[in-house]
């Protein structure tokens, strides 16, 4: 490859970033990057030091009839997650390819504790494959729950399934929604998945529950209600949002239709009460899972939403779209905090463990919250102010118009009076001229007669 020439095989499909101690732990921060070729690179997000490379997955079946392009797409990584253990500073890497191969890699025991710290450098670690299993092909999205160790896999052509990441066994298989009024059912196409935390709102009340206890008994999941790794929010390619609960049944406990675009990204807030949803039309709204309705939208996005992530503190939402902008919004007020142009098409976003002082200042809402009544009252006050200012301006304009009209009337009256006076003088002069003319004629005729008589 010529230096400086772009290589499509080096494009980044997805990223995973985290640390053992949370967002404030910068010593154990690790970032995994999945290239388009299927290779996975691990680096330190703060220093950029390489931590190792995982080779691409082998084809699922030898001698397949697929073309070279299909085989390359099957090797692309669609799900990438970090599994933190109790020992060692490097996590295990869980990856799922588009072709349906799930793998777990961990660093060699000798190199597990050699992560460079304080800007130091160390030799990249050797990564060994611990286990591998097959999931349905055409993988579109995945999600991993650290509390239960479960992996959720959403595909095009297969319904949502839960796997045990420690053994690779199938833990639960969900079903799609019920047929509509005309008996049609959407084909499986799960494009975005997010696990709900155990402490969030329950999924048993209200909503479009479909399935019930019969499916739960048939599935035999044995999950306790509200347990970790049992409830998920799923977005489909048919602009629908579903809430699944393996303890309640196989079918979705809630199903909402939103807009007209394919749902591309989901981001849950830490408490699990609200979920940010983005679609292929550049729309971004927040879903209130307790009220089961959308409670607000963010404007200004252009192009498909590629990735969403909420800060672990629950204050900031980061989003990247096809318009090549990285945006930071406040989760409380939905105001834009920062916007950065990325030059290239972004495919993923994640918060790096760092000092909290680097975050932009946030405008805290007033005590008691910004209720709808307060917003309505402020709008009414603004309307009254606008009306009063408009009325004052109209009165001023009307007064000036009246004064101008009065002055014009006075001037017209003066002109009319002048014209009348001028007209009377002219008439008097004309009458005098007529009288003089008549007198002259009479005097001339009479004088002539007198002269003739004298002769």
Short mmCIF file of C-alpha atoms in Angstrom, two decimals:
data_model
loop_
_atom_site.label_atom_id
_atom_site.label_comp_id
_atom_site.label_asym_id
_atom_site.label_seq_id
_atom_site.Cartn_x
_atom_site.Cartn_y
_atom_site.Cartn_z
CA UNK A 1 0.00 0.00 0.00
CA UNK A 2 1.33 3.44 -0.93
CA UNK A 3 1.95 5.72 2.00
CA UNK A 4 -0.96 8.11 2.47
CA UNK A 5 -3.39 6.08 0.36
CA UNK A 6 -6.57 5.12 2.25
CA UNK A 7 -7.22 1.42 2.80
CA UNK A 8 -10.85 0.35 3.17
CA UNK A 9 -9.80 -2.77 5.05
CA UNK A 10 -8.50 -0.54 7.86
CA UNK A 11 -11.85 1.15 8.36
CA UNK A 12 -13.26 0.85 11.88
CA UNK A 13 -16.55 -1.04 12.22
CA UNK A 14 -17.01 -0.79 16.00
CA UNK A 15 -15.13 0.09 19.18
CA UNK A 16 -15.28 -0.88 22.85
CA UNK A 17 -13.74 1.22 25.61
CA UNK A 18 -13.74 0.82 29.37
CA UNK A 19 -11.78 0.29 32.56
CA UNK A 20 -11.97 -2.01 35.56
CA UNK A 21 -12.92 0.73 38.01
CA UNK A 22 -15.37 2.72 35.92
CA UNK A 23 -15.12 6.09 34.24
CA UNK A 24 -12.79 7.52 36.92
CA UNK A 25 -10.22 4.71 36.60
CA UNK A 26 -7.63 5.86 34.07
CA UNK A 27 -4.94 3.33 35.01
CA UNK A 28 -6.66 0.26 33.52
CA UNK A 29 -8.36 1.93 30.54
CA UNK A 30 -8.37 -0.25 27.41
CA UNK A 31 -9.83 0.37 23.95
CA UNK A 32 -10.58 -2.39 21.44
CA UNK A 33 -10.96 -1.46 17.77
CA UNK A 34 -12.45 -3.82 15.16
CA UNK A 35 -11.21 -3.23 11.61
CA UNK A 36 -13.20 -3.99 8.51
CA UNK A 37 -10.88 -6.90 7.73
CA UNK A 38 -12.01 -8.60 10.96
CA UNK A 39 -8.83 -7.96 12.93
CA UNK A 40 -9.14 -6.50 16.43
CA UNK A 41 -6.52 -4.12 17.81
CA UNK A 42 -6.16 -3.22 21.48
CA UNK A 43 -4.53 0.04 22.53
CA UNK A 44 -4.31 2.31 25.54
CA UNK A 45 -6.77 5.19 24.93
CA UNK A 46 -4.67 7.67 26.92
CA UNK A 47 -1.18 6.93 25.58
CA UNK A 48 -1.90 5.12 22.31
CA UNK A 49 0.44 2.26 23.24
CA UNK A 50 -0.46 -1.04 21.49
CA UNK A 51 -1.66 -3.85 23.74
CA UNK A 52 -2.02 -6.63 21.18
CA UNK A 53 -3.85 -7.80 18.08
CA UNK A 54 -6.48 -10.51 17.56
CA UNK A 55 -6.56 -12.06 14.05
CA UNK A 56 -9.79 -12.27 12.03
CA UNK A 57 -12.14 -15.19 12.55
CA UNK A 58 -11.91 -18.15 10.18
CA UNK A 59 -14.87 -18.84 7.85
CA UNK A 60 -17.71 -20.65 9.59
CA UNK A 61 -17.95 -23.40 6.95
CA UNK A 62 -15.31 -24.53 4.50
CA UNK A 63 -16.11 -24.65 0.81
CA UNK A 64 -19.04 -22.27 1.07
CA UNK A 65 -20.58 -21.10 -2.18
CA UNK A 66 -20.51 -17.44 -1.20
CA UNK A 67 -18.51 -14.93 -3.20
CA UNK A 68 -15.38 -13.22 -1.92
CA UNK A 69 -17.37 -10.12 -0.97
CA UNK A 70 -19.80 -12.20 1.07
CA UNK A 71 -16.96 -13.97 2.86
CA UNK A 72 -15.34 -10.62 3.68
CA UNK A 73 -18.63 -9.30 5.05
CA UNK A 74 -19.07 -12.46 7.13
CA UNK A 75 -15.71 -11.78 8.83
CA UNK A 76 -16.65 -8.21 9.81
CA UNK A 77 -17.17 -7.67 13.54
CA UNK A 78 -20.68 -6.49 14.47
CA UNK A 79 -20.36 -6.79 18.25
CA UNK A 80 -17.36 -5.97 20.45
CA UNK A 81 -17.37 -6.04 24.25
CA UNK A 82 -14.84 -6.04 27.12
CA UNK A 83 -15.25 -8.54 29.97
CA UNK A 84 -13.45 -7.46 33.13
CA UNK A 85 -12.33 -10.08 35.61
CA UNK A 86 -11.10 -10.01 39.17
CA UNK A 87 -7.47 -10.78 38.32
CA UNK A 88 -5.22 -9.04 35.84
CA UNK A 89 -5.35 -5.55 34.39
CA UNK A 90 -6.35 -6.57 30.85
CA UNK A 91 -9.93 -7.66 30.12
CA UNK A 92 -11.19 -10.49 27.97
CA UNK A 93 -12.49 -9.52 24.53
CA UNK A 94 -15.86 -10.83 23.31
CA UNK A 95 -16.47 -10.40 19.58
CA UNK A 96 -19.30 -11.48 17.26
CA UNK A 97 -18.91 -11.48 13.48
CA UNK A 98 -21.59 -10.86 10.89
CA UNK A 99 -21.32 -14.47 9.76
CA UNK A 100 -22.31 -15.76 13.22
CA UNK A 101 -19.04 -16.58 14.99
CA UNK A 102 -18.72 -15.56 18.64
CA UNK A 103 -15.26 -15.66 20.22
CA UNK A 104 -13.71 -14.86 23.58
CA UNK A 105 -10.01 -13.94 23.77
CA UNK A 106 -7.93 -13.19 26.84
CA UNK A 107 -4.36 -12.04 27.31
CA UNK A 108 -1.68 -14.58 28.14
CA UNK A 109 -1.10 -15.07 31.86
CA UNK A 110 2.46 -13.78 31.62
CA UNK A 111 1.38 -10.53 29.95
CA UNK A 112 -1.92 -9.90 31.74
CA UNK A 113 -0.34 -7.56 34.26
CA UNK A 114 2.07 -5.76 31.95
CA UNK A 115 -0.20 -2.96 30.78
CA UNK A 116 1.84 0.25 30.37
CA UNK A 117 1.05 2.93 32.91
CA UNK A 118 2.05 6.60 33.30
CA UNK A 119 2.98 6.91 29.65
CA UNK A 120 5.34 3.93 29.70
CA UNK A 121 5.62 1.40 26.91
CA UNK A 122 5.57 -2.37 26.98
CA UNK A 123 5.57 -5.16 24.43
CA UNK A 124 2.10 -6.02 23.05
CA UNK A 125 0.45 -8.90 24.86
CA UNK A 126 -0.33 -12.24 23.22
CA UNK A 127 -4.06 -12.94 23.03
CA UNK A 128 -5.34 -16.50 23.16
CA UNK A 129 -8.78 -17.76 22.14
CA UNK A 130 -10.60 -19.25 25.12
CA UNK A 131 -13.85 -20.41 23.49
CA UNK A 132 -15.90 -20.02 20.35
CA UNK A 133 -19.46 -20.87 19.35
CA UNK A 134 -21.92 -20.23 16.55
CA UNK A 135 -24.86 -17.81 16.63
CA UNK A 136 -27.43 -17.16 13.86
CA UNK A 137 -25.89 -15.51 10.77
CA UNK A 138 -26.55 -12.00 9.46
CA UNK A 139 -25.78 -10.43 12.83
CA UNK A 140 -26.86 -6.78 13.02
CA UNK A 141 -26.40 -5.84 16.68
CA UNK A 142 -25.29 -7.25 20.02
CA UNK A 143 -25.38 -6.28 23.69
CA UNK A 144 -23.55 -7.65 26.75
CA UNK A 145 -24.73 -7.54 30.36
CA UNK A 146 -21.81 -7.67 32.79
CA UNK A 147 -23.98 -8.48 35.83
CA UNK A 148 -25.42 -11.69 34.35
CA UNK A 149 -22.72 -12.49 31.80
CA UNK A 150 -25.30 -12.78 29.01
CA UNK A 151 -24.86 -11.88 25.37
CA UNK A 152 -27.87 -10.72 23.33
CA UNK A 153 -27.66 -11.22 19.56
CA UNK A 154 -29.99 -9.55 17.07
CA UNK A 155 -29.98 -10.71 13.46
CA UNK A 156 -31.76 -10.22 10.17
CA UNK A 157 -33.79 -13.37 9.66
CA UNK A 158 -33.59 -14.75 13.22
CA UNK A 159 -35.30 -13.66 16.41
CA UNK A 160 -33.51 -12.24 19.44
CA UNK A 161 -31.50 -14.77 21.47
CA UNK A 162 -29.58 -14.75 24.73
CA UNK A 163 -26.33 -16.69 25.18
CA UNK A 164 -24.24 -17.42 28.24
CA UNK A 165 -20.87 -15.80 27.48
CA UNK A 166 -19.03 -18.06 29.93
CA UNK A 167 -20.10 -21.30 28.21
CA UNK A 168 -21.58 -20.27 24.86
CA UNK A 169 -24.87 -22.07 25.54
CA UNK A 170 -28.24 -20.71 24.49
CA UNK A 171 -29.95 -19.20 27.54
CA UNK A 172 -33.23 -17.94 26.05
CA UNK A 173 -34.90 -17.50 22.65
CA UNK A 174 -37.48 -14.76 22.19
CA UNK A 175 -40.32 -14.48 19.69
CA UNK A 176 -41.48 -11.61 17.54
CA UNK A 177 -44.66 -9.62 17.86
CA UNK A 178 -48.11 -11.03 17.25
CA UNK A 179 -49.72 -10.81 13.80
CA UNK A 180 -51.55 -7.60 12.96
CA UNK A 181 -55.23 -7.28 12.01
CA UNK A 182 -54.68 -8.73 8.55
CA UNK A 183 -52.51 -11.59 9.81
CA UNK A 184 -49.11 -10.23 8.70
CA UNK A 185 -45.99 -10.59 10.83
CA UNK A 186 -42.77 -8.59 10.49
CA UNK A 187 -39.74 -10.63 9.54
CA UNK A 188 -37.04 -10.74 12.22
CA UNK A 189 -34.72 -7.77 11.90
CA UNK A 190 -33.31 -6.53 15.21
CA UNK A 191 -30.97 -3.61 14.54
CA UNK A 192 -30.27 -2.20 18.05
CA UNK A 193 -30.24 -3.79 21.53
CA UNK A 194 -29.72 -2.50 25.08
CA UNK A 195 -29.98 -4.31 28.44
CA UNK A 196 -32.05 -2.72 31.20
CA UNK A 197 -30.48 -2.56 34.67
CA UNK A 198 -32.18 -4.53 37.46
CA UNK A 199 -33.20 -1.39 39.37
CA UNK A 200 -35.09 0.21 36.47
CA UNK A 201 -38.83 0.25 35.85
CA UNK A 202 -40.78 -2.99 35.65
CA UNK A 203 -42.08 -4.31 32.33
CA UNK A 204 -45.15 -6.10 33.69
CA UNK A 205 -47.59 -3.18 33.82
CA UNK A 206 -49.70 -1.91 30.93
CA UNK A 207 -48.43 -1.74 27.39
CA UNK A 208 -48.97 -4.12 24.51
CA UNK A 209 -48.19 -7.32 26.34
CA UNK A 210 -48.09 -10.27 24.03
CA UNK A 211 -47.32 -13.73 25.23
CA UNK A 212 -47.78 -13.85 28.96
CA UNK A 213 -47.29 -16.66 31.41
CA UNK A 214 -47.95 -19.40 28.85
CA UNK A 215 -44.82 -18.48 26.90
CA UNK A 216 -42.85 -18.18 30.12
CA UNK A 217 -43.93 -21.63 31.18
CA UNK A 218 -43.17 -23.06 27.77
CA UNK A 219 -39.74 -21.46 27.70
CA UNK A 220 -38.82 -22.58 31.18
CA UNK A 221 -36.29 -19.79 31.64
CA UNK A 222 -36.41 -19.80 35.43
CA UNK A 223 -35.46 -16.11 35.58
CA UNK A 224 -36.64 -14.13 38.57
CA UNK A 225 -38.70 -11.02 37.77
CA UNK A 226 -36.46 -7.96 37.56
CA UNK A 227 -33.24 -9.98 37.64
CA UNK A 228 -30.14 -8.88 35.78
CA UNK A 229 -29.94 -9.81 32.13
CA UNK A 230 -33.66 -10.52 31.71
CA UNK A 231 -35.07 -7.27 30.27
CA UNK A 232 -34.01 -5.63 27.03
CA UNK A 233 -35.01 -2.74 24.78
CA UNK A 234 -34.81 -3.68 21.10
CA UNK A 235 -35.12 -1.56 17.97
CA UNK A 236 -36.09 -3.15 14.66
CA UNK A 237 -35.60 -2.31 11.02
CA UNK A 238 -39.36 -1.70 10.76
CA UNK A 239 -39.23 1.45 12.98
CA UNK A 240 -40.54 -0.40 16.05
CA UNK A 241 -39.36 -0.44 19.66
CA UNK A 242 -39.89 -3.52 21.80
CA UNK A 243 -39.45 -4.29 25.47
CA UNK A 244 -38.60 -7.93 26.23
CA UNK A 245 -38.61 -9.68 29.60
CA UNK A 246 -37.53 -13.32 29.72
CA UNK A 247 -39.18 -13.72 33.14
CA UNK A 248 -42.58 -12.64 31.74
CA UNK A 249 -42.61 -14.45 28.42
CA UNK A 250 -41.06 -14.86 25.02
CA UNK A 251 -43.06 -12.22 23.22
CA UNK A 252 -42.46 -8.48 23.66
CA UNK A 253 -44.14 -6.89 26.65
CA UNK A 254 -44.31 -3.53 24.85
CA UNK A 255 -44.25 -2.57 21.18
CA UNK A 256 -44.24 1.00 19.90
CA UNK A 257 -44.06 2.28 16.34
CA UNK A 258 -41.83 5.34 15.95
CA UNK A 259 -41.38 7.49 12.85
CA UNK A 260 -40.61 5.81 9.50
CA UNK A 261 -36.87 5.11 9.54
CA UNK A 262 -34.88 2.06 10.59
CA UNK A 263 -33.77 2.28 14.22
CA UNK A 264 -29.97 2.35 14.21
CA UNK A 265 -28.85 3.15 17.77
CA UNK A 266 -30.03 2.93 21.39
CA UNK A 267 -28.53 4.44 24.54
CA UNK A 268 -29.92 3.85 28.02
CA UNK A 269 -29.46 6.27 30.88
CA UNK A 270 -27.76 4.78 33.98
CA UNK A 271 -31.00 4.51 35.98
CA UNK A 272 -32.75 2.73 33.09
CA UNK A 273 -35.81 4.98 33.14
CA UNK A 274 -35.20 6.66 29.79
CA UNK A 275 -33.76 5.42 26.51
CA UNK A 276 -32.40 7.59 23.69
CA UNK A 277 -33.35 6.34 20.23
CA UNK A 278 -31.84 7.26 16.85
CA UNK A 279 -32.92 6.17 13.38
CA UNK A 280 -31.75 6.26 9.79
CA UNK A 281 -33.49 9.58 9.07
CA UNK A 282 -31.43 11.58 11.55
CA UNK A 283 -34.14 11.73 14.22
CA UNK A 284 -33.16 11.49 17.88
CA UNK A 285 -35.74 11.27 20.69
CA UNK A 286 -35.90 10.03 24.25
CA UNK A 287 -38.36 7.31 25.32
CA UNK A 288 -39.77 7.37 28.83
CA UNK A 289 -40.00 3.69 29.74
CA UNK A 290 -42.27 4.34 32.73
CA UNK A 291 -44.83 6.35 30.76
CA UNK A 292 -44.09 4.37 27.58
CA UNK A 293 -44.10 7.44 25.36
CA UNK A 294 -41.58 9.81 23.83
CA UNK A 295 -40.92 12.86 26.00
CA UNK A 296 -38.53 14.99 23.94
CA UNK A 297 -36.47 15.29 20.76
CA UNK A 298 -33.11 16.72 19.72
CA UNK A 299 -33.05 18.82 16.56
CA UNK A 300 -30.24 19.64 14.19
CA UNK A 301 -29.01 16.17 13.18
CA UNK A 302 -28.47 15.39 9.51
CA UNK A 303 -28.07 11.86 8.22
CA UNK A 304 -28.38 8.50 9.88
CA UNK A 305 -27.47 8.21 13.57
CA UNK A 306 -24.55 5.79 13.67
CA UNK A 307 -23.88 5.54 17.41
CA UNK A 308 -25.21 6.90 20.72
CA UNK A 309 -23.75 6.69 24.21
CA UNK A 310 -24.73 8.24 27.55
CA UNK A 311 -22.04 9.25 30.03
CA UNK A 312 -21.95 6.96 33.10
CA UNK A 313 -22.93 9.97 35.17
CA UNK A 314 -26.10 10.36 33.12
CA UNK A 315 -25.51 14.03 32.29
CA UNK A 316 -24.23 14.04 28.69
CA UNK A 317 -25.35 12.27 25.52
CA UNK A 318 -22.79 11.78 22.72
CA UNK A 319 -23.92 11.07 19.16
CA UNK A 320 -22.31 10.68 15.74
CA UNK A 321 -24.17 10.82 12.42
CA UNK A 322 -23.48 10.63 8.73
CA UNK A 323 -23.10 14.42 8.62
CA UNK A 324 -19.64 13.76 10.18
CA UNK A 325 -20.32 15.70 13.37
CA UNK A 326 -19.76 14.58 16.94
CA UNK A 327 -22.33 16.25 19.19
CA UNK A 328 -22.67 16.48 22.96
CA UNK A 329 -26.12 17.25 24.37
CA UNK A 330 -27.38 17.69 27.90
CA UNK A 331 -29.69 14.84 28.88
CA UNK A 332 -31.69 17.10 31.20
CA UNK A 333 -32.29 20.10 28.92
CA UNK A 334 -31.46 18.58 25.47
CA UNK A 335 -29.32 21.63 24.72
CA UNK A 336 -26.25 21.39 22.49
CA UNK A 337 -23.05 21.56 24.55
CA UNK A 338 -20.39 21.00 21.88
CA UNK A 339 -20.07 20.05 18.22
CA UNK A 340 -16.92 18.82 16.43
CA UNK A 341 -16.46 18.08 12.73
CA UNK A 342 -14.74 14.69 12.27
CA UNK A 343 -13.75 14.99 8.54
CA UNK A 344 -14.32 11.24 8.00
CA UNK A 345 -17.48 9.20 8.46
CA UNK A 346 -17.76 8.24 12.15
CA UNK A 347 -18.84 4.70 13.01
CA UNK A 348 -18.65 4.63 16.81
CA UNK A 349 -18.36 6.77 19.92
CA UNK A 350 -17.42 6.05 23.55
CA UNK A 351 -16.54 8.02 26.68
CA UNK A 352 -12.92 7.63 27.73
CA UNK A 353 -12.11 7.26 31.44
CA UNK A 354 -10.64 10.63 32.31
CA UNK A 355 -10.85 13.54 34.70
CA UNK A 356 -14.36 14.91 35.13
CA UNK A 357 -13.03 18.49 34.87
CA UNK A 358 -12.72 18.04 31.09
CA UNK A 359 -16.49 17.90 30.69
CA UNK A 360 -18.20 21.13 29.56
CA UNK A 361 -20.16 23.07 32.18
CA UNK A 362 -23.76 21.99 32.42
CA UNK A 363 -26.78 24.15 33.12
CA UNK A 364 -28.54 22.57 36.06
CA UNK A 365 -32.34 22.76 35.99
CA UNK A 366 -34.07 24.89 38.61
CA UNK A 367 -35.17 23.41 41.92
CA UNK A 368 -38.30 21.38 41.49
CA UNK A 369 -37.60 20.71 37.82
CA UNK A 370 -38.69 22.54 34.70
CA UNK A 371 -42.33 21.51 34.74
CA UNK A 372 -44.79 21.94 31.92
CA UNK A 373 -46.74 24.56 33.91
CA UNK A 374 -43.65 26.74 34.31
CA UNK A 375 -42.87 26.51 30.60
CA UNK A 376 -46.49 27.38 29.77
CA UNK A 377 -46.42 30.35 32.14
CA UNK A 378 -43.22 31.69 30.58
CA UNK A 379 -44.70 31.36 27.10
CA UNK A 380 -47.82 33.26 28.16
CA UNK A 381 -45.73 36.06 29.68
CA UNK A 382 -43.70 36.36 26.48
CA UNK A 383 -46.91 36.50 24.42
CA UNK A 384 -48.33 39.27 26.65
CA UNK A 385 -45.11 41.27 26.35
CA UNK A 386 -45.14 40.94 22.58
CA UNK A 387 -48.80 41.98 22.40
CA UNK A 388 -48.27 45.04 24.62
CA UNK A 389 -45.25 46.17 22.60
CA UNK A 390 -47.18 45.70 19.35
CA UNK A 391 -50.15 47.67 20.72
CA UNK A 392 -47.87 50.54 21.82
CA UNK A 393 -46.20 50.63 18.41
CA UNK A 394 -49.58 50.64 16.66
CA UNK A 395 -50.85 53.47 18.90
CA UNK A 396 -47.76 55.55 18.16
CA UNK A 397 -48.15 54.98 14.44
CA UNK A 398 -51.85 55.83 14.61
CA UNK A 399 -51.19 59.07 16.54
CA UNK A 400 -48.59 60.19 14.03
CA UNK A 401 -50.96 59.36 11.19
CA UNK A 402 -53.77 61.41 12.82
CA UNK A 403 -51.48 64.41 13.29
CA UNK A 404 -50.35 64.19 9.69
CA UNK A 405 -53.92 63.96 8.46
CA UNK A 406 -54.93 67.02 10.54
CA UNK A 407 -52.02 69.05 9.19
CA UNK A 408 -52.90 68.01 5.66
CA UNK A 409 -56.53 69.02 6.19
CA UNK A 410 -55.48 72.43 7.55
CA UNK A 411 -53.19 73.04 4.61
CA UNK A 412 -55.92 72.02 2.18
CA UNK A 413 -58.40 74.37 3.90
CA UNK A 414 -55.95 77.26 3.73
CA UNK A 415 -55.37 76.61 0.07
CA UNK A 416 -59.10 76.49 -0.58
CA UNK A 417 -59.64 79.80 1.24
CA UNK A 418 -56.84 81.40 -0.72
CA UNK A 419 -58.37 80.15 -3.92
CA UNK A 420 -61.77 81.54 -2.93
CA UNK A 421 -60.30 84.95 -2.10
CA UNK A 422 -58.36 85.03 -5.31
CA UNK A 423 -61.44 84.05 -7.28
CA UNK A 424 -63.57 86.88 -5.80
CA UNK A 425 -60.97 89.56 -6.60
CA UNK A 426 -60.69 88.37 -10.19
CA UNK A 427 -64.45 88.44 -10.60
CA UNK A 428 -64.60 92.01 -9.25
CA UNK A 429 -61.94 93.17 -11.68
CA UNK A 430 -63.77 91.55 -14.59
CA UNK A 431 -67.02 93.27 -13.60
CA UNK A 432 -65.27 96.64 -13.39
CA UNK A 433 -63.74 96.11 -16.82
CA UNK A 434 -67.16 95.28 -18.26
CA UNK A 435 -68.66 98.44 -16.74
CA UNK A 436 -65.83 100.60 -18.11
CA UNK A 437 -66.24 99.05 -21.55
CA UNK A 438 -69.95 99.74 -21.53
CA UNK A 439 -69.41 103.34 -20.37
CA UNK A 440 -66.85 103.93 -23.12
CA UNK A 441 -69.21 102.72 -25.79
CA UNK A 442 -72.03 104.88 -24.54
CA UNK A 443 -69.86 107.99 -24.32
CA UNK A 444 -68.48 107.49 -27.83
CA UNK A 445 -71.84 106.98 -29.41
CA UNK A 446 -73.41 109.93 -27.61
CA UNK A 447 -70.52 112.21 -28.37
CA UNK A 448 -70.77 111.38 -32.02
CA UNK A 449 -74.42 112.15 -32.09
CA UNK A 450 -73.85 115.49 -30.36
CA UNK A 451 -71.18 116.35 -32.90
CA UNK A 452 -73.49 115.39 -35.79
CA UNK A 453 -76.31 117.50 -34.34
CA UNK A 454 -74.07 120.51 -33.97
CA UNK A 455 -73.04 120.20 -37.57
#
